[in-house]
Short mmCIF file of C-alpha atoms in Angstrom, two decimals:
data_model
loop_
_atom_site.label_atom_id
_atom_site.label_comp_id
_atom_site.label_asym_id
_atom_site.label_seq_id
_atom_site.Cartn_x
_atom_site.Cartn_y
_atom_site.Cartn_z
CA UNK A 1 94.72 92.52 120.11
CA UNK A 2 94.84 95.89 118.62
CA UNK A 3 94.79 97.94 121.76
CA UNK A 4 94.08 100.49 119.31
CA UNK A 5 90.91 99.30 118.08
CA UNK A 6 90.11 96.02 119.70
CA UNK A 7 90.74 94.61 116.60
CA UNK A 8 92.94 91.31 115.96
CA UNK A 9 95.36 92.04 112.92
CA UNK A 10 95.96 95.52 110.52
CA UNK A 11 94.54 93.39 107.49
CA UNK A 12 91.17 92.67 109.66
CA UNK A 13 91.74 96.26 110.94
CA UNK A 14 91.71 97.66 107.11
CA UNK A 15 88.53 96.32 106.16
CA UNK A 16 86.17 97.92 109.22
CA UNK A 17 87.93 100.80 108.59
CA UNK A 18 86.99 100.41 105.19
CA UNK A 19 83.06 99.28 106.51
CA UNK A 20 82.68 102.05 108.37
CA UNK A 21 83.52 104.97 106.12
CA UNK A 22 80.56 102.84 103.51
CA UNK A 23 78.46 103.12 106.70
CA UNK A 24 79.29 107.09 107.30
CA UNK A 25 79.22 108.11 103.52
CA UNK A 26 76.16 106.47 103.04
CA UNK A 27 74.48 107.82 105.74
CA UNK A 28 75.67 111.06 104.60
CA UNK A 29 73.96 110.99 100.81
CA UNK A 30 76.83 109.69 99.22
CA UNK A 31 77.07 106.00 97.23
CA UNK A 32 79.83 104.24 97.85
CA UNK A 33 81.35 102.31 95.17
CA UNK A 34 83.42 99.12 96.14
CA UNK A 35 85.77 97.39 93.94
CA UNK A 36 85.94 93.82 93.39
CA UNK A 37 89.39 92.12 94.32
CA UNK A 38 92.14 94.55 96.17
CA UNK A 39 92.73 97.41 93.41
CA UNK A 40 96.21 98.98 93.45
CA UNK A 41 96.20 102.25 95.86
CA UNK A 42 92.75 102.58 96.04
CA UNK A 43 89.36 101.50 98.46
CA UNK A 44 86.48 103.12 97.17
CA UNK A 45 85.31 105.04 94.67
CA UNK A 46 82.54 107.89 96.38
CA UNK A 47 79.36 109.02 94.15
CA UNK A 48 78.00 112.43 94.85
CA UNK A 49 74.33 111.82 94.85
CA UNK A 50 72.96 115.22 94.02
CA UNK A 51 76.07 115.94 91.45
CA UNK A 52 77.32 112.14 90.15
CA UNK A 53 81.04 113.55 90.81
CA UNK A 54 82.99 110.49 91.99
CA UNK A 55 85.95 110.70 94.27
CA UNK A 56 88.47 107.96 94.09
CA UNK A 57 89.53 107.64 98.08
CA UNK A 58 92.06 105.44 100.11
CA UNK A 59 90.66 104.98 103.37
CA UNK A 60 93.25 104.23 106.55
CA UNK A 61 92.70 103.05 109.83
CA UNK A 62 95.00 105.16 111.94
CA UNK A 63 97.21 103.60 115.21
CA UNK A 64 97.88 105.60 118.18
CA UNK A 65 101.76 106.47 118.37
CA UNK A 66 104.30 107.75 120.91
CA UNK A 67 104.07 111.01 122.08
CA UNK A 68 105.64 113.84 120.97
CA UNK A 69 106.77 116.55 123.18
CA UNK A 70 103.45 118.79 124.82
CA UNK A 71 101.36 117.53 122.31
CA UNK A 72 101.13 113.89 123.90
CA UNK A 73 99.82 110.71 122.18
CA UNK A 74 99.39 110.89 118.59
CA UNK A 75 98.08 108.69 115.93
CA UNK A 76 99.47 107.79 112.61
CA UNK A 77 98.35 106.29 108.97
CA UNK A 78 100.59 106.71 106.25
CA UNK A 79 100.49 107.93 102.55
CA UNK A 80 102.08 105.39 100.05
CA UNK A 81 100.58 102.19 99.22
CA UNK A 82 102.36 99.23 96.93
CA UNK A 83 104.02 98.04 100.07
CA UNK A 84 105.21 101.16 100.30
CA UNK A 85 106.43 102.39 97.55
CA UNK A 86 104.27 104.27 95.72
CA UNK A 87 103.40 107.63 97.65
CA UNK A 88 99.54 108.61 97.26
CA UNK A 89 100.17 112.00 94.93
CA UNK A 90 101.68 109.56 92.87
CA UNK A 91 98.33 108.08 92.02
CA UNK A 92 94.73 108.54 90.77
CA UNK A 93 93.62 108.88 94.52
CA UNK A 94 91.90 111.98 95.43
CA UNK A 95 91.25 111.78 99.20
CA UNK A 96 92.77 110.27 101.82
CA UNK A 97 90.01 109.05 104.86
CA UNK A 98 91.90 108.51 107.91
CA UNK A 99 90.07 107.13 111.03
CA UNK A 100 90.99 107.38 114.85
CA UNK A 101 89.08 105.03 116.33
CA UNK A 102 89.42 107.15 120.25
CA UNK A 103 87.76 109.30 119.68
CA UNK A 104 85.81 108.35 116.30
CA UNK A 105 87.21 111.04 114.10
CA UNK A 106 87.42 110.76 110.31
CA UNK A 107 89.92 112.84 108.37
CA UNK A 108 89.27 113.33 104.99
CA UNK A 109 92.40 115.13 103.20
CA UNK A 110 93.17 115.65 99.75
CA UNK A 111 95.64 114.03 98.75
CA UNK A 112 97.30 116.69 97.03
CA UNK A 113 97.98 118.30 100.84
CA UNK A 114 100.47 115.67 101.90
CA UNK A 115 103.59 116.16 101.88
CA UNK A 116 105.14 113.80 104.11
CA UNK A 117 105.22 109.78 103.98
CA UNK A 118 102.80 109.31 106.94
CA UNK A 119 99.81 111.46 108.43
CA UNK A 120 100.06 112.67 112.14
CA UNK A 121 95.97 113.14 113.81
CA UNK A 122 95.21 114.43 116.60
CA UNK A 123 91.47 114.15 117.21
CA UNK A 124 91.50 113.80 121.17
CA UNK A 125 92.92 117.69 121.81
CA UNK A 126 90.47 120.33 120.78
CA UNK A 127 92.75 122.64 120.18
CA UNK A 128 95.42 121.60 118.08
CA UNK A 129 96.99 123.15 115.43
CA UNK A 130 97.96 120.18 113.70
CA UNK A 131 98.46 120.35 110.00
CA UNK A 132 95.39 118.09 108.60
CA UNK A 133 93.19 119.40 111.63
CA UNK A 134 91.40 121.24 109.21
CA UNK A 135 90.35 118.33 107.28
CA UNK A 136 88.83 116.61 110.31
CA UNK A 137 85.28 115.47 109.79
CA UNK A 138 85.57 117.19 106.45
CA UNK A 139 82.81 115.81 104.47
CA UNK A 140 82.52 118.67 102.25
CA UNK A 141 85.55 116.96 100.17
CA UNK A 142 82.78 114.70 98.18
CA UNK A 143 81.26 117.87 96.60
CA UNK A 144 78.43 118.88 99.06
CA UNK A 145 78.21 121.85 102.10
CA UNK A 146 76.75 120.86 105.25
CA UNK A 147 73.33 122.62 104.28
CA UNK A 148 72.25 120.39 101.48
CA UNK A 149 69.62 118.47 101.37
CA UNK A 150 71.41 115.40 100.95
CA UNK A 151 73.11 114.95 104.66
CA UNK A 152 69.78 115.38 106.38
CA UNK A 153 68.00 112.77 104.72
#
């Protein structure tokens, strides 16, 4: 059993993350489209129901890693695919959706902003100035703003 999420394996944890992402997306007025099989380097295509605009998404469930200095613990997920041979920047993926189970937080990071092979996240640190903190719960990555009716329905 994984101490981070209570899920038994990486494969099952990944599937659970993808299902949760679909649920969260749908609740925000987006249309998640899941391909058959296991396509290379992406999990879901999100369609904004209001604009019709698609976005290709790679979903990752982050794991707790050891502490870094005074920051304490951190959550981490890979920014690579194809058995770590390919960086997400080299694919057609537009958004990395990273989920941290405690607290229940999504990071929606444009792939073009990712420079390293992994992403470190600090959802539990309210004053974090981490590189990707500005992408915490940034559902606007899919083409709408917080005032759009799609969010409120």
